[in-house]
PDB file of C-alpha atoms in Angstrom:
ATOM      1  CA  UNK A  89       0.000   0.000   0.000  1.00  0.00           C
ATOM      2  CA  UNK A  90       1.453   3.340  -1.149  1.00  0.00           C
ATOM      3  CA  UNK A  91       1.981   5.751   2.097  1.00  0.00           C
ATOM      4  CA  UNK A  92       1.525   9.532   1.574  1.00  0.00           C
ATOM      5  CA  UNK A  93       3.955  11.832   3.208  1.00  0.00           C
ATOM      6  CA  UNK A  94       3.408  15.495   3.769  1.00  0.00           C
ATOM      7  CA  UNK A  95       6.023  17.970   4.829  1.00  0.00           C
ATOM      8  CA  UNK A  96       6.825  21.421   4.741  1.00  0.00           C
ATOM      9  CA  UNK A  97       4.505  22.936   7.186  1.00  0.00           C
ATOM     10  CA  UNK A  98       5.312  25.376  10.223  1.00  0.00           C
ATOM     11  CA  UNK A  99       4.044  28.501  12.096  1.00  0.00           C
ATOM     12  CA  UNK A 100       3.660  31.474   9.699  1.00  0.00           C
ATOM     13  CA  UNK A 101       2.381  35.074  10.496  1.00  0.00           C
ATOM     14  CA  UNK A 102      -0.065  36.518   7.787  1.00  0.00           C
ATOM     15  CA  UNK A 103       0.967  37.350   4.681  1.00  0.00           C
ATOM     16  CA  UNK A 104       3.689  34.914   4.820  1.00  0.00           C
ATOM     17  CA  UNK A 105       4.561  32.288   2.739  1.00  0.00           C
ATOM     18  CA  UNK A 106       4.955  28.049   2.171  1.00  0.00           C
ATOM     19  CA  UNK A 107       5.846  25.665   0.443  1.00  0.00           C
ATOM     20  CA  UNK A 108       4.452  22.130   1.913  1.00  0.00           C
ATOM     21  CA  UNK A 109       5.251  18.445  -0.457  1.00  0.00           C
ATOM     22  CA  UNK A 110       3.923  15.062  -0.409  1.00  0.00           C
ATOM     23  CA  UNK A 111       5.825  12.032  -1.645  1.00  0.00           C
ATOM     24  CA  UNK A 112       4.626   9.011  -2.775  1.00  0.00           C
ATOM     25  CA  UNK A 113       6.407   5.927  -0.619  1.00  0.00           C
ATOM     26  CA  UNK A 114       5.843   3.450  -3.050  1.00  0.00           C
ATOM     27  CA  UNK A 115       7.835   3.693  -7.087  1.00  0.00           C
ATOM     28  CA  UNK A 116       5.004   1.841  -8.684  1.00  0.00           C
ATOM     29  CA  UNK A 117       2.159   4.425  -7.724  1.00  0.00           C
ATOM     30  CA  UNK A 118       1.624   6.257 -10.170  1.00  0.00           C
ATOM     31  CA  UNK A 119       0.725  10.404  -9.554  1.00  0.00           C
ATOM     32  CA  UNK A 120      -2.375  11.506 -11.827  1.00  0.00           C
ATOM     33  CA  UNK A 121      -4.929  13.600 -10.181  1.00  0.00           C
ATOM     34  CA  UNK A 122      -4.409  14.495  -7.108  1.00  0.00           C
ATOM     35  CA  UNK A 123      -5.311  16.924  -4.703  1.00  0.00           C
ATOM     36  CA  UNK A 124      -4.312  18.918  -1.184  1.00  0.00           C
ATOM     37  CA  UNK A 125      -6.700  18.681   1.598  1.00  0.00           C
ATOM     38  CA  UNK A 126      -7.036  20.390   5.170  1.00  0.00           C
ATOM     39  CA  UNK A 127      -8.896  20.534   8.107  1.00  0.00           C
ATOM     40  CA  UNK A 128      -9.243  23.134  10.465  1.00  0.00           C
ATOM     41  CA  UNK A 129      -9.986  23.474  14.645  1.00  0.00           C
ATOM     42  CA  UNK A 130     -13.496  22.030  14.826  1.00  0.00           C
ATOM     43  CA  UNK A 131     -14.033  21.754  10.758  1.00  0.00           C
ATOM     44  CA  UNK A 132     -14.523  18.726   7.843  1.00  0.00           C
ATOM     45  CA  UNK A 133     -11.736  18.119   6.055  1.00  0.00           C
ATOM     46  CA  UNK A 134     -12.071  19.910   2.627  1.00  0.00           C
ATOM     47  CA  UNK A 135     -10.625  19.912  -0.575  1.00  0.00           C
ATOM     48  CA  UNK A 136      -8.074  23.226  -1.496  1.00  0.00           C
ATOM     49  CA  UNK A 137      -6.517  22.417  -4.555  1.00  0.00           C
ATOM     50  CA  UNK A 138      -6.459  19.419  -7.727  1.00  0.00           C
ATOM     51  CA  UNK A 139      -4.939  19.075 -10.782  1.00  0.00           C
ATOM     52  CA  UNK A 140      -3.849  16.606 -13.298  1.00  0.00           C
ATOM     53  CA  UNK A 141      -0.186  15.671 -13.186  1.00  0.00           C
ATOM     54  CA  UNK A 142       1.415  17.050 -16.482  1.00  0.00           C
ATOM     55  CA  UNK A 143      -2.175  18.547 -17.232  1.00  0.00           C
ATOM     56  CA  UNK A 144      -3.246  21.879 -17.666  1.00  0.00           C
ATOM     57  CA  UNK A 145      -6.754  21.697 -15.607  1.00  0.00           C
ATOM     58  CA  UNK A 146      -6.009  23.075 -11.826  1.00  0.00           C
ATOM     59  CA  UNK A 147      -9.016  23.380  -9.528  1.00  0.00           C
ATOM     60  CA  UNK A 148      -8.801  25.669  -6.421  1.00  0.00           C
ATOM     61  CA  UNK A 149     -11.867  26.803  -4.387  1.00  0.00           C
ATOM     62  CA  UNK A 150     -13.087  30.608  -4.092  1.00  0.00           C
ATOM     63  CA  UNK A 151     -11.325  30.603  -0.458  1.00  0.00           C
ATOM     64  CA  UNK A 152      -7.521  30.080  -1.447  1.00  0.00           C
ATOM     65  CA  UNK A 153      -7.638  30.637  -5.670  1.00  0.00           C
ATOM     66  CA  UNK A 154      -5.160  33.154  -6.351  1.00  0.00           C
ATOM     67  CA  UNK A 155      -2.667  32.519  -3.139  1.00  0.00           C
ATOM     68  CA  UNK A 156      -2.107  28.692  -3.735  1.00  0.00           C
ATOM     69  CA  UNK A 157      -0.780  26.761  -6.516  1.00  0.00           C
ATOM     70  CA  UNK A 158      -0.638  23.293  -6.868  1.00  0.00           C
ATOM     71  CA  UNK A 159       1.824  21.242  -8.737  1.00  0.00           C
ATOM     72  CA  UNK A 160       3.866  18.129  -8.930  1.00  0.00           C
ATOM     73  CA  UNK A 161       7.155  15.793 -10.046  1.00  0.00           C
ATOM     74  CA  UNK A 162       5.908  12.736 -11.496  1.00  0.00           C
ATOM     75  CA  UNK A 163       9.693  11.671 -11.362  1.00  0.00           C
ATOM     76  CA  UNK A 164       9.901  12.437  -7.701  1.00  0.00           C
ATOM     77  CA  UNK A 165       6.731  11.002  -7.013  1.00  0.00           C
ATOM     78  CA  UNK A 166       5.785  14.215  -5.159  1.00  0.00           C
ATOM     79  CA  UNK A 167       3.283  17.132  -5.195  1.00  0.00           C
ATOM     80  CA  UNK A 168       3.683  20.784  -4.366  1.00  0.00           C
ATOM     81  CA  UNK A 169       1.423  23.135  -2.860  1.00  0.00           C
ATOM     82  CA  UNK A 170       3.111  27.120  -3.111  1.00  0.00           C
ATOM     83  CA  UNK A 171       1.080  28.761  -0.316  1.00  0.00           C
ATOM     84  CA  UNK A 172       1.016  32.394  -0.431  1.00  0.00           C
ATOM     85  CA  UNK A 173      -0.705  35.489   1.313  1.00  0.00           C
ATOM     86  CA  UNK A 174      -1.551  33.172   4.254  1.00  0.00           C
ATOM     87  CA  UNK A 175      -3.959  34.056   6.681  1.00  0.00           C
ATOM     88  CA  UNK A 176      -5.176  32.745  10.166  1.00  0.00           C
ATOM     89  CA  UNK A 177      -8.170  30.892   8.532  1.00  0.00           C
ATOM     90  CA  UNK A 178      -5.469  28.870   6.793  1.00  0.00           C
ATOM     91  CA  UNK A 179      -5.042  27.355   9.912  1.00  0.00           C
ATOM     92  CA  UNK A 180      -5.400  23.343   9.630  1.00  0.00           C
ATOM     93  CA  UNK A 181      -3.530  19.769   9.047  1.00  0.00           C
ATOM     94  CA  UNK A 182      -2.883  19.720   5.772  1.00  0.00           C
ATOM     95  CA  UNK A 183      -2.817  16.624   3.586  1.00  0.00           C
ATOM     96  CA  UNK A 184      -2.778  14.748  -0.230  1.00  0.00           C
ATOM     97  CA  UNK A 185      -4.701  12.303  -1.806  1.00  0.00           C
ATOM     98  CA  UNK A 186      -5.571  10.854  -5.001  1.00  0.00           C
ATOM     99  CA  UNK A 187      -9.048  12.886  -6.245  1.00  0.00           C
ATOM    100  CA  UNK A 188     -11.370  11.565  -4.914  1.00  0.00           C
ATOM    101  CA  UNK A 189      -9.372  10.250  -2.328  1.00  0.00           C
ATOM    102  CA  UNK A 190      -8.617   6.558  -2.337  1.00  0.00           C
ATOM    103  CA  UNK A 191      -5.344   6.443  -0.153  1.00  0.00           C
ATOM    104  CA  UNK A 192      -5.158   5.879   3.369  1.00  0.00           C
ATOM    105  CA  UNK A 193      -4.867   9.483   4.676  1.00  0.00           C
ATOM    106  CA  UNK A 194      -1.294  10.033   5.980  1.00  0.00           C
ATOM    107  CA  UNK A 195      -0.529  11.888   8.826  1.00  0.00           C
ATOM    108  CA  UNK A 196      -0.788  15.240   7.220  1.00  0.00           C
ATOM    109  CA  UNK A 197       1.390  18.518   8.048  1.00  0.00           C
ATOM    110  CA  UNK A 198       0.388  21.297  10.680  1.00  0.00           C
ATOM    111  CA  UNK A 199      -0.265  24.618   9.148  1.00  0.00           C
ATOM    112  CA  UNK A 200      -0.214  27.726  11.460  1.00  0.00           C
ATOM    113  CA  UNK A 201      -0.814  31.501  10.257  1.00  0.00           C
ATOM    114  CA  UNK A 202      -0.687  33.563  13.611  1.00  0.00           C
ATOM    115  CA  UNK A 203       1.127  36.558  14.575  1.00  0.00           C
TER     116      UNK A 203
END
């Protein structure tokens, strides 16, 4: 079973920026669409970003489109998410998947925009 592994988060104050990855454990899974997840204090997990590998169609909802930018490595085996013009309601584990998700979840990385 392929493991997901996130990385890259921290404690940020608003307007600040980062970058947070997710590698694929396993060299036979294969990256195609995928997408970066979080989940705030007290909220559902939601979708913030999916895109095709080596395609052109991105998807971000209203609440982070023009601040985050998702990409990817498919010789890496990882995916990107450039987070920019945080702010404190960005607040939340953040974590890939496949779209729709069909990996176990992994354990995600901590995203904090305080100052």
């Amino acid at each position: 079973q392929v493991q997901l592994v996130e990385s890259g988060g921290g404690l940020v104050q608003p307007g600040g920026s980062l970058r947070l990855s997710c590698q694929a454990s396993q060299g036979g899974f294969r990256l195609y669409e995928m997408g970066w997840y979080r989940q705030g204090p007290g909220k559902q997990r939601e979708l913030v970003a999916r895109f095709i590998l080596d395609g052109a169609s991105r998807y971000y909802p209203d609440s982070v489109k023009g601040r985050f930018t998702i990409s990817g490595d498919s010789v890496k085996r990882t995916v990107y998410l450039q987070m920019n013009d945080l702010k404190p309601e960005d607040t939340a584990i953040y974590y890939c998947n496949t779209w729709p998700s069909t990996v176990d979840w992994g354990q995600g990385t901590q995203v904090t925009v305080s100052s």
